C-alpha positions as a Markdown table, in Angstrom:
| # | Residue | x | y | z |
|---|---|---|---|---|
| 1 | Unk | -15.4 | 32.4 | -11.1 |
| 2 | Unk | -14.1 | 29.5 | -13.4 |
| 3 | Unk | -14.3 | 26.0 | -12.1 |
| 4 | Unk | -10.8 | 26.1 | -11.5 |
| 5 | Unk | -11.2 | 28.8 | -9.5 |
| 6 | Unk | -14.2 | 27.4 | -7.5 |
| 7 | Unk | -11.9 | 24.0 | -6.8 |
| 8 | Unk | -9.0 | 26.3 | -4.8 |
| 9 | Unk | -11.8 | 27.5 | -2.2 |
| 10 | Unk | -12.9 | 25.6 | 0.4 |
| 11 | Unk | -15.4 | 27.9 | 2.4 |
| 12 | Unk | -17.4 | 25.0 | 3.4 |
| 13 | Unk | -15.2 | 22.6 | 4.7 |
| 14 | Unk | -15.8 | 20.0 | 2.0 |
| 15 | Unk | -12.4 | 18.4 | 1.2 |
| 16 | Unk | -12.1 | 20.4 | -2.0 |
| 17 | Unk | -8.8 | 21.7 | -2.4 |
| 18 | Unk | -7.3 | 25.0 | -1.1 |
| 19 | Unk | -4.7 | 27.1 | -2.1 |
| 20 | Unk | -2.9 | 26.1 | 1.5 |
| 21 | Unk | -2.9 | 22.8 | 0.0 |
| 22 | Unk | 0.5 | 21.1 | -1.2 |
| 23 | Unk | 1.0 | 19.7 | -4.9 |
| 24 | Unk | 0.6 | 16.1 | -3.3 |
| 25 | Unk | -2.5 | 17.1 | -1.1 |
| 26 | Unk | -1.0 | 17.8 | 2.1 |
| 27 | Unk | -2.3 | 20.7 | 4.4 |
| 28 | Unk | 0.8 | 22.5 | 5.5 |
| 29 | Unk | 0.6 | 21.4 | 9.3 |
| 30 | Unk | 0.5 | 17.6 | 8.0 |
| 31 | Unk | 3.8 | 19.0 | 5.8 |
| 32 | Unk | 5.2 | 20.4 | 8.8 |
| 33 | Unk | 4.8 | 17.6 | 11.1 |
| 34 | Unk | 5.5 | 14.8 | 8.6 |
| 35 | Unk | 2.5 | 12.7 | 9.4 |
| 36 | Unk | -1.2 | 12.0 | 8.1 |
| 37 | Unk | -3.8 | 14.7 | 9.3 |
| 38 | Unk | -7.0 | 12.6 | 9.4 |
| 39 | Unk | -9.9 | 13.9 | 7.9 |
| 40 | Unk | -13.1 | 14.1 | 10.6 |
| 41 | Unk | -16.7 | 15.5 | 10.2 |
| 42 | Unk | -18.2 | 12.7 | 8.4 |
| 43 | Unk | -21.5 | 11.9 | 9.9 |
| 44 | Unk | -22.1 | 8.5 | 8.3 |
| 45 | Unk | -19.7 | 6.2 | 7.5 |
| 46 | Unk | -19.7 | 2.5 | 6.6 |
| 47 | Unk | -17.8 | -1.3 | 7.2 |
| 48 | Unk | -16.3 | -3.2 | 4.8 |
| 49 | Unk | -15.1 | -6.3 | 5.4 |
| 50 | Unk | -14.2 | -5.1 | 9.0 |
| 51 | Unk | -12.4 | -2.0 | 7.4 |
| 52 | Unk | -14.1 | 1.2 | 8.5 |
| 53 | Unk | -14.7 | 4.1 | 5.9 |
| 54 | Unk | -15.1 | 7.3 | 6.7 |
| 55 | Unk | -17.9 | 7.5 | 4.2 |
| 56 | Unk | -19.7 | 5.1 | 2.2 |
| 57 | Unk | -18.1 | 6.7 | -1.0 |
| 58 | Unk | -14.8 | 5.4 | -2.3 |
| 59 | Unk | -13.2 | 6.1 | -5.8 |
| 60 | Unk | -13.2 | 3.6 | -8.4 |
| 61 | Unk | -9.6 | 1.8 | -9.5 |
| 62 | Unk | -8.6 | 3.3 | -12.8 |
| 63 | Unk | -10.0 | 6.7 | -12.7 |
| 64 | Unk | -8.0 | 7.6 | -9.6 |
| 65 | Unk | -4.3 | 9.1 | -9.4 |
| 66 | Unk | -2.9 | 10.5 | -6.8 |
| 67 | Unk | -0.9 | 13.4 | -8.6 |
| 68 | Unk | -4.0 | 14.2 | -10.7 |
| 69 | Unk | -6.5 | 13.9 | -7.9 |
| 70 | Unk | -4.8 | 15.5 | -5.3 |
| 71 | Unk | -5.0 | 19.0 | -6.8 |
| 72 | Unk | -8.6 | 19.2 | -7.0 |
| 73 | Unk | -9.5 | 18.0 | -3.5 |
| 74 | Unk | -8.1 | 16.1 | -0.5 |
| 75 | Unk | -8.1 | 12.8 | -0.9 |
| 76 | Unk | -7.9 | 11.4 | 3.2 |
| 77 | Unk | -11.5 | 13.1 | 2.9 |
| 78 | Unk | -12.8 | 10.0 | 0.4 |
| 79 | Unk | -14.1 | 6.9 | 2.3 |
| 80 | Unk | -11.4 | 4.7 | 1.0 |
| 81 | Unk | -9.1 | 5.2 | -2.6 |
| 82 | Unk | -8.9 | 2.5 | -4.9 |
| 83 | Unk | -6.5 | 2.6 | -6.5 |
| 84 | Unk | -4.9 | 1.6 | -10.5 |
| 85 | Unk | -4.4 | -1.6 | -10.8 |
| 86 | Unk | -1.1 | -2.9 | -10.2 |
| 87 | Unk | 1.0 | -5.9 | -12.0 |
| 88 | Unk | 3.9 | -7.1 | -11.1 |
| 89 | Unk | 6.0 | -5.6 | -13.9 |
| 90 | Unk | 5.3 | -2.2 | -15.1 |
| 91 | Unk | 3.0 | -2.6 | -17.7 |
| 92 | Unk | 2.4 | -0.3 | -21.1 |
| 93 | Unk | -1.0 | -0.6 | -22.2 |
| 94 | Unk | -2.5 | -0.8 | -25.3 |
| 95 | Unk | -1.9 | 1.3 | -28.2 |
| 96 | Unk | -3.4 | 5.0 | -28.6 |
| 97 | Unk | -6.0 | 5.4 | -29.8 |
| 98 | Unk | -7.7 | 4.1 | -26.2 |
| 99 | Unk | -10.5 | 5.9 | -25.6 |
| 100 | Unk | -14.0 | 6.7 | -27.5 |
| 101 | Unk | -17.1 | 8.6 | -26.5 |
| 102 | Unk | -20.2 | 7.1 | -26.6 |
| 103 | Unk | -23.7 | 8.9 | -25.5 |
| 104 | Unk | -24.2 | 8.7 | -21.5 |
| 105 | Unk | -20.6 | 7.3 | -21.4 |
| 106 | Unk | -17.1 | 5.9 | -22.6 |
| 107 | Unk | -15.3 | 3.5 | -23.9 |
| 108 | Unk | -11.9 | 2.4 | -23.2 |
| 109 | Unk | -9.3 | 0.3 | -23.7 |
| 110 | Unk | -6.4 | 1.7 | -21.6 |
| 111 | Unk | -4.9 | -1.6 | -20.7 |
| 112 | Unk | -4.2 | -1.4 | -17.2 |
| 113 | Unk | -0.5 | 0.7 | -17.9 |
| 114 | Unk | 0.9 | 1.1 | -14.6 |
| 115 | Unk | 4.4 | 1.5 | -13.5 |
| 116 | Unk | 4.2 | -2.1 | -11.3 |
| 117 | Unk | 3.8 | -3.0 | -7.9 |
| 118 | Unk | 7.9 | -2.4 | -6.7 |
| 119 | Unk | 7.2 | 1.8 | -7.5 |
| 120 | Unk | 3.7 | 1.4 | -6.0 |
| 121 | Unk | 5.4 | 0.5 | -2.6 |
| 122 | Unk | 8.0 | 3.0 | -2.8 |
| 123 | Unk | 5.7 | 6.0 | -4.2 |
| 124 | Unk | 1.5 | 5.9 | -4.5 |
| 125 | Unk | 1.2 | 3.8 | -1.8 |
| 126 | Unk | 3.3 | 5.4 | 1.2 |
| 127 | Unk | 1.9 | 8.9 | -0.1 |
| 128 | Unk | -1.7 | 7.7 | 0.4 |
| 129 | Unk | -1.3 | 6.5 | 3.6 |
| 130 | Unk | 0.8 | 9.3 | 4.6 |
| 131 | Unk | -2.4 | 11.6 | 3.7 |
| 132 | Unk | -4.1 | 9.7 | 5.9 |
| 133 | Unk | -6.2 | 7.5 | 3.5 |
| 134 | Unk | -7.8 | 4.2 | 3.4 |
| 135 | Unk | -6.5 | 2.6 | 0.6 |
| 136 | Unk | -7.9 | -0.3 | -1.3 |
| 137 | Unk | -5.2 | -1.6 | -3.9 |
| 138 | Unk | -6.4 | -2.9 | -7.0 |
| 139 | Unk | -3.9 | -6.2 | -8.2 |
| 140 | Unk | -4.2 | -7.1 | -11.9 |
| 141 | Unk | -2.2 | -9.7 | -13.2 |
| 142 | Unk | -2.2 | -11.5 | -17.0 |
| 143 | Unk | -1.5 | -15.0 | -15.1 |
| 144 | Unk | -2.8 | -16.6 | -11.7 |
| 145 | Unk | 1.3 | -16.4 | -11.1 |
| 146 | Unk | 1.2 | -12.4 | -11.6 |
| 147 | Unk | -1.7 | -12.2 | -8.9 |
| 148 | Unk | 0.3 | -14.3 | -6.4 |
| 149 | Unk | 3.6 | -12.2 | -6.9 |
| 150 | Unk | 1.2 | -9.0 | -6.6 |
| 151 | Unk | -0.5 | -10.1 | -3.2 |
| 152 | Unk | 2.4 | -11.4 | -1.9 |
| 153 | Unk | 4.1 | -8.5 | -2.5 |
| 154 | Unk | 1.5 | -6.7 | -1.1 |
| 155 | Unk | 0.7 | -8.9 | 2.1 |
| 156 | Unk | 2.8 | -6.9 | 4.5 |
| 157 | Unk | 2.0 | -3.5 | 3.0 |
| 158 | Unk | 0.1 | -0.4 | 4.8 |
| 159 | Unk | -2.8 | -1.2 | 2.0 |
| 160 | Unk | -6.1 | -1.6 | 4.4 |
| 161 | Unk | -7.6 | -4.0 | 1.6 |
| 162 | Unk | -6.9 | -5.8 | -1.9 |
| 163 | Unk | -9.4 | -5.4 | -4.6 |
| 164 | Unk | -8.5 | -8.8 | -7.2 |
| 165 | Unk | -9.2 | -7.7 | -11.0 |
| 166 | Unk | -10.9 | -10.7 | -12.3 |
| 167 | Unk | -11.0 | -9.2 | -15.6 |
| 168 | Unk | -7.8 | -9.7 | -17.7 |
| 169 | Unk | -6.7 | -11.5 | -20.3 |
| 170 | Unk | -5.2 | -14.5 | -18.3 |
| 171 | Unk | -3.0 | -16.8 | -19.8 |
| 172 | Unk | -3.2 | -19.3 | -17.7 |
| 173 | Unk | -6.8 | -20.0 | -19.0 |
| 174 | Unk | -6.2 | -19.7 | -22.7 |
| 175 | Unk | -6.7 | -15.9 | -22.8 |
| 176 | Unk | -10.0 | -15.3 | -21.3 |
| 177 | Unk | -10.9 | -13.5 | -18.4 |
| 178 | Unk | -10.1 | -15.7 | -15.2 |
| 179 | Unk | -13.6 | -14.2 | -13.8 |
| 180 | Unk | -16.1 | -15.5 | -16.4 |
| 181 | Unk | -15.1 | -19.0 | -15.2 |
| 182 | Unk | -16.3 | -19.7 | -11.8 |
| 183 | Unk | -13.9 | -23.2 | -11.3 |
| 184 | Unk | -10.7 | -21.2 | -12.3 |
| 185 | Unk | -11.8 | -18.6 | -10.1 |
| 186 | Unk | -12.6 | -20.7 | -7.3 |
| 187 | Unk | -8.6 | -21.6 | -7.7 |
| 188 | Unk | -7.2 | -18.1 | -8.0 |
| 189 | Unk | -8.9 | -17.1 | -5.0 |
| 190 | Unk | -8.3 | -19.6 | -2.9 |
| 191 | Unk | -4.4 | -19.4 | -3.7 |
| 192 | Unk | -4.1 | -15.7 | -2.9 |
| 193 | Unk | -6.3 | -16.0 | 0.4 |
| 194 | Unk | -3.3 | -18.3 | 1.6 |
| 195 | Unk | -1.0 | -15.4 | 0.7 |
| 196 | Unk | -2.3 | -12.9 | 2.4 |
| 197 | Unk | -4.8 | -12.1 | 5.4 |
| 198 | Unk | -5.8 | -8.6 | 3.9 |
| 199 | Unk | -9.1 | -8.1 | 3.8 |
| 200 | Unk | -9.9 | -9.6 | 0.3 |
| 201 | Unk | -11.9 | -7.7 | -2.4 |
| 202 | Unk | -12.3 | -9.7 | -5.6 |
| 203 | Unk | -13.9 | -7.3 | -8.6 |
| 204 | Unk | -16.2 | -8.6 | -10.8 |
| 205 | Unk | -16.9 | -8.6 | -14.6 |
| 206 | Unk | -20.5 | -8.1 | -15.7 |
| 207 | Unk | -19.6 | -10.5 | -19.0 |
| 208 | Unk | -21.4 | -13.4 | -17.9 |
| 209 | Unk | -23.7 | -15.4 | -17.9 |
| 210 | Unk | -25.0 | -16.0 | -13.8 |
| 211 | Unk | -23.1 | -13.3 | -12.1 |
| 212 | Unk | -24.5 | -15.1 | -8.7 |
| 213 | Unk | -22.8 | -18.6 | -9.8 |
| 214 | Unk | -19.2 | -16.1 | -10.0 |
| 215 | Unk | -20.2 | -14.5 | -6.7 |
| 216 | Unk | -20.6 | -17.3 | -4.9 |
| 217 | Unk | -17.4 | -19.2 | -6.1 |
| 218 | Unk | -15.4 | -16.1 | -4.9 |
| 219 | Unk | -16.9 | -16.1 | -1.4 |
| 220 | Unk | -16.7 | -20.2 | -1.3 |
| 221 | Unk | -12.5 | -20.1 | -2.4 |
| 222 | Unk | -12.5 | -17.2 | 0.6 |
| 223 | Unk | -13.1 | -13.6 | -0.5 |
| 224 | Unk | -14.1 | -11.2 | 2.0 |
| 225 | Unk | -16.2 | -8.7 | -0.1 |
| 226 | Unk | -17.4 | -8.2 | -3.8 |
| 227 | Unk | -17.6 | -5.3 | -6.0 |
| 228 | Unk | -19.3 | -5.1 | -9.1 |
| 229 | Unk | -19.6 | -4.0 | -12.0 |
| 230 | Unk | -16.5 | -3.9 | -13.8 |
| 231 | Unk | -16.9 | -2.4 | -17.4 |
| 232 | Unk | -18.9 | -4.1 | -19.9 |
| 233 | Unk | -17.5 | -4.9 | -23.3 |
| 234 | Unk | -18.5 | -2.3 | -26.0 |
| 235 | Unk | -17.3 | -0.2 | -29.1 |
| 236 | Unk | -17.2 | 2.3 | -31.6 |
| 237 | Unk | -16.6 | 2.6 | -35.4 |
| 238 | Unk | -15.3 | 5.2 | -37.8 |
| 239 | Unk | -18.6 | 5.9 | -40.0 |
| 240 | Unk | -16.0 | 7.6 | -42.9 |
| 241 | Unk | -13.6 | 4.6 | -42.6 |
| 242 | Unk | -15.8 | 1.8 | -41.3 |
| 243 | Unk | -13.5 | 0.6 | -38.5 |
| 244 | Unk | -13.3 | 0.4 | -34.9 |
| 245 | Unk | -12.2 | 3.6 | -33.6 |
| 246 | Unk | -10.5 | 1.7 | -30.6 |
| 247 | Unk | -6.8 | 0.5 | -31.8 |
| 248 | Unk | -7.9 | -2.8 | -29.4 |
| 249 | Unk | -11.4 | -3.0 | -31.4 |
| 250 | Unk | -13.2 | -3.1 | -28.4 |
| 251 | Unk | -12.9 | -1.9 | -24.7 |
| 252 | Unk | -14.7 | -1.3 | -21.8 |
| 253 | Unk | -18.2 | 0.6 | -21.4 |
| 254 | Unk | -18.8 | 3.0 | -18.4 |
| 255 | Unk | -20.7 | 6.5 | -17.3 |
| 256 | Unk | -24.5 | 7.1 | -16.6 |
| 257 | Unk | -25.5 | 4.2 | -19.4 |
| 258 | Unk | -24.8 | 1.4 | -17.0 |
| 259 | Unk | -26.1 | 2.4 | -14.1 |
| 260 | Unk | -29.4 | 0.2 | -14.5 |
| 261 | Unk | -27.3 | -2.8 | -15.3 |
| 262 | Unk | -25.1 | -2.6 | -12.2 |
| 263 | Unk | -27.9 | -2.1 | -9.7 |
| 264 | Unk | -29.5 | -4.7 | -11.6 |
| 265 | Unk | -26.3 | -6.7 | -10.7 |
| 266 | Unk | -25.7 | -5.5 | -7.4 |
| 267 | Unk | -29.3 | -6.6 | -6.4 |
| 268 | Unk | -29.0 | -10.1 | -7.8 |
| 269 | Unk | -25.7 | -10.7 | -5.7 |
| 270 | Unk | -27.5 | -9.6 | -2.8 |
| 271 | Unk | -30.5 | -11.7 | -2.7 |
| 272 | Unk | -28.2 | -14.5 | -3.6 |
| 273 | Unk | -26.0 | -13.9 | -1.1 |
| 274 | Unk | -27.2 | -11.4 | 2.6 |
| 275 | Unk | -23.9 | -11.0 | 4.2 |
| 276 | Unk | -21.3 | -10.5 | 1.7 |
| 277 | Unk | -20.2 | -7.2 | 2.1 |
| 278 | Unk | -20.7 | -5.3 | -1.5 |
| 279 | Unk | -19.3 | -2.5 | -3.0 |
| 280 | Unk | -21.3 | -0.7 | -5.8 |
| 281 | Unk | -20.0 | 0.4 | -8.8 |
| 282 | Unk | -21.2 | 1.9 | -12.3 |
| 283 | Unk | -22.4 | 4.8 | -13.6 |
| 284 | Unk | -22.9 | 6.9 | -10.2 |
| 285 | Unk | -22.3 | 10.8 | -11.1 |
| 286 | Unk | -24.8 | 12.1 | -8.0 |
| 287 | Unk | -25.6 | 10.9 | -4.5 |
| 288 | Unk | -29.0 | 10.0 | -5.9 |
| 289 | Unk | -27.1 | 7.0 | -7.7 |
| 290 | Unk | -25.3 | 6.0 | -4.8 |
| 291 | Unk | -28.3 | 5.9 | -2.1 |
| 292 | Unk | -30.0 | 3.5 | -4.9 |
| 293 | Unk | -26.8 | 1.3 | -4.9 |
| 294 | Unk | -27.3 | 1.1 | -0.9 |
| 295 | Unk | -30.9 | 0.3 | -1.1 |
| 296 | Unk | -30.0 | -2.6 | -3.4 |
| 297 | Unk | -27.5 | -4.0 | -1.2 |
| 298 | Unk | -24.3 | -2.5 | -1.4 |
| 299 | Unk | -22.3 | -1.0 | 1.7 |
| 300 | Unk | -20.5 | 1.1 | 0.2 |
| 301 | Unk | -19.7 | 2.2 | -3.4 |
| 302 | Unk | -17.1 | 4.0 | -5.8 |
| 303 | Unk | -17.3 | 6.2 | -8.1 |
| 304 | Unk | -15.0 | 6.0 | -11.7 |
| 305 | Unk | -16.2 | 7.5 | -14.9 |
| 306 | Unk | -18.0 | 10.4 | -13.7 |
| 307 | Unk | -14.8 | 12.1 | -12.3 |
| 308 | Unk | -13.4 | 12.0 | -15.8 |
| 309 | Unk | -15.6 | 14.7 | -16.8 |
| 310 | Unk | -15.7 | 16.1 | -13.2 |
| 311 | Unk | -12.7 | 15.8 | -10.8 |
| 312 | Unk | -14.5 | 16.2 | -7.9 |
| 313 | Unk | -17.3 | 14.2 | -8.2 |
| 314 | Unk | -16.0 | 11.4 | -6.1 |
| 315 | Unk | -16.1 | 13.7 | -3.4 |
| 316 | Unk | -19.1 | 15.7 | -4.3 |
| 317 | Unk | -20.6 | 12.5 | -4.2 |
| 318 | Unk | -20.5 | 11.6 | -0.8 |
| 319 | Unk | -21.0 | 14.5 | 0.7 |
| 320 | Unk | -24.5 | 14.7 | -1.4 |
| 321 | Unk | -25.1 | 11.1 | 0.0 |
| 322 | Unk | -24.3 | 12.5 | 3.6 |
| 323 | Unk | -27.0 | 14.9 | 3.0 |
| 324 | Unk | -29.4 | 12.2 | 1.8 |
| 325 | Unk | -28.3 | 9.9 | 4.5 |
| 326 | Unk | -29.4 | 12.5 | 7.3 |
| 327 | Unk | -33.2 | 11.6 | 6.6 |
| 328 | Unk | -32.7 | 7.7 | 6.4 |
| 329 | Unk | -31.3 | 7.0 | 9.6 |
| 330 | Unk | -32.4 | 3.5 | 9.4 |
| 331 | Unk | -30.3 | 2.6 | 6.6 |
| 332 | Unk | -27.5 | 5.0 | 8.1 |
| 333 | Unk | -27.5 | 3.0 | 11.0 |
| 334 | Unk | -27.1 | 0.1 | 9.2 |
| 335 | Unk | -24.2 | 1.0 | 7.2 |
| 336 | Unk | -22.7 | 1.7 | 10.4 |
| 337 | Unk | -22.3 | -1.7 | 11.7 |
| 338 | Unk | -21.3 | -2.7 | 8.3 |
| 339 | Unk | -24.5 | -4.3 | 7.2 |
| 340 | Unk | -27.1 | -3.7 | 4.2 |
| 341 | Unk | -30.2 | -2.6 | 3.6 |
């Protein structure tokens, strides 16, 4: 049987895609009927920031779209979907070529293209929650201006949470990343919590220098949760030309390579600060990775790079963390109330 194959069988009840399954992920009774048909069988699910996730296991903003994902497995099954980032314009990306490999990993420079957050309303958005899905919607913006417009376009949406992208270019601070400075942060932050009473995540950047001193201006200006890592800066060169093989030079790292540093990160954030809820991220490909992201402190987590190479690893993830969860019902309990290890 070819993987393709194997992904339009579902004898197991897993979430994986059948061939009963619609081109945008919908069962035919939820076609029928016109409304969501929730997902249920999880046996350990998590809290973030007061949100409730089926599952601790959510997919990481970037790698997922709906279109793409939808014909591999169902995506109500995931604990939440976060999704591309959106801007307030559609934006176009960088120039091709974006993406390099790089061992245990890749490196890109995609440039957040995305079609803007007026079609995100009118298309990703109402399909995801029409699934039945928790969605967490990622807002990018190249100006503290662009995130306002974004979250204030969002703040009456059916999104259950907002994930801020710290990491563009932002204009309004001479080009650099809004998230490496913890006083322009502390600003952004604490003008889009007065936008919007969605549950707040803000995303941070590894790039720095005292990832605590970042964390702790986000939670001070108002943010309900943290999740971390974003990508960290890499690239690659052409050995027969001698240049970059990125048209942007450099872009971001991700895959099994950062793994150690984002637990490393993940830990530090948590020891720093107990009861911010965290979500995990970096270089999880098995449920292995993810259980070590809980016992450093994070409530949840999401998985990006490794669905790249598979498209159901987001979901094969959690339900090989459900497994692993089954023995540890001390930290499954936990997770429950929406605390950490």
């Amino acid at each position: 049987m070819t993987m393709m194959e194997s992904l339009q069988t579902d004898p197991a009840g897993t979430g994986m895609r059948s061939e009963a399954s619609g081109e945008d992920g919908r069962s035919p009774r939820a076609e029928a009927s016109g409304t969501a048909e929730p997902h249920t069988g999880w046996r350990h699910g998590t809290v973030v920031a007061g949100v409730r996730w089926k599952n601790p296991v959510g997919t990481a903003s970037g790698t997922f779209n709906l279109a793409a994902c939808g014909r591999y497995y169902d995506v109500s099954a995931m604990g939440a979907i976060s999704t591309k980032g959106v801007s307030p314009v559609p934006w176009e990306g960088n120039p091709t070529p974006r993406t390099a490999e790089t061992p245990c990993g890749t490196v890109n420079a995609v440039g957040l293209q995305n079609p803007g957050v007026e079609h995100y309303l009118i298309d990703e958005l109402p399909k995801l929650k029409a699934l039945g899905a928790t969605v967490v919607t990622n807002v990018a913006g190249h100006s503290d201006d662009d995130y306002a417009q974004v979250v204030e376009r969002l703040a009456d949406s059916p999104a259950d949470m907002l994930e801020i992208n710290v990491s563009c270019p932002n204009v309004s601070h001479g080009g650099m990343s809004v998230g490496t400075d913890p006083l322009a942060l502390f600003r952004l932050i604490g003008r889009l919590r007065s936008i919007s009473d969605k549950p707040m995540v803000v995303k941070l950047s590894p790039n720095v220098t005292d990832i605590v001193e970042i964390a702790k201006a986000c939670v001070d200006a108002g943010a309900d949760a943290l999740s971390l890592i974003n990508t960290l800066v890499g690239m690659r060169l052409d050995i027969n030309t001698g240049k970059p093989i990125l048209a942007n030079n450099t872009g971001g790292v991700s895959g099994p390579c950062i793994l150690p540093i984002a637990l490393s990160f993940v830990w530090r954030v948590r020891q720093a600060l107990p009861n911010i809820p965290i979500i995990g991220i970096g270089g999880i490909s098995k449920g292995e990775d993810a259980l070590e992201f809980l016992y450093a402190g994070a409530n949840a987590v999401e998985v990006g790079a490794a669905s790249l190479l598979d498209p159901v690893a987001p979901l094969r993830v959690a339900h090989e963390l459900e497994s692993l969860l089954d023995s540890r019902p001390q930290l499954a309990e936990k997770l429950e109330k929406g605390m950490a290890w």
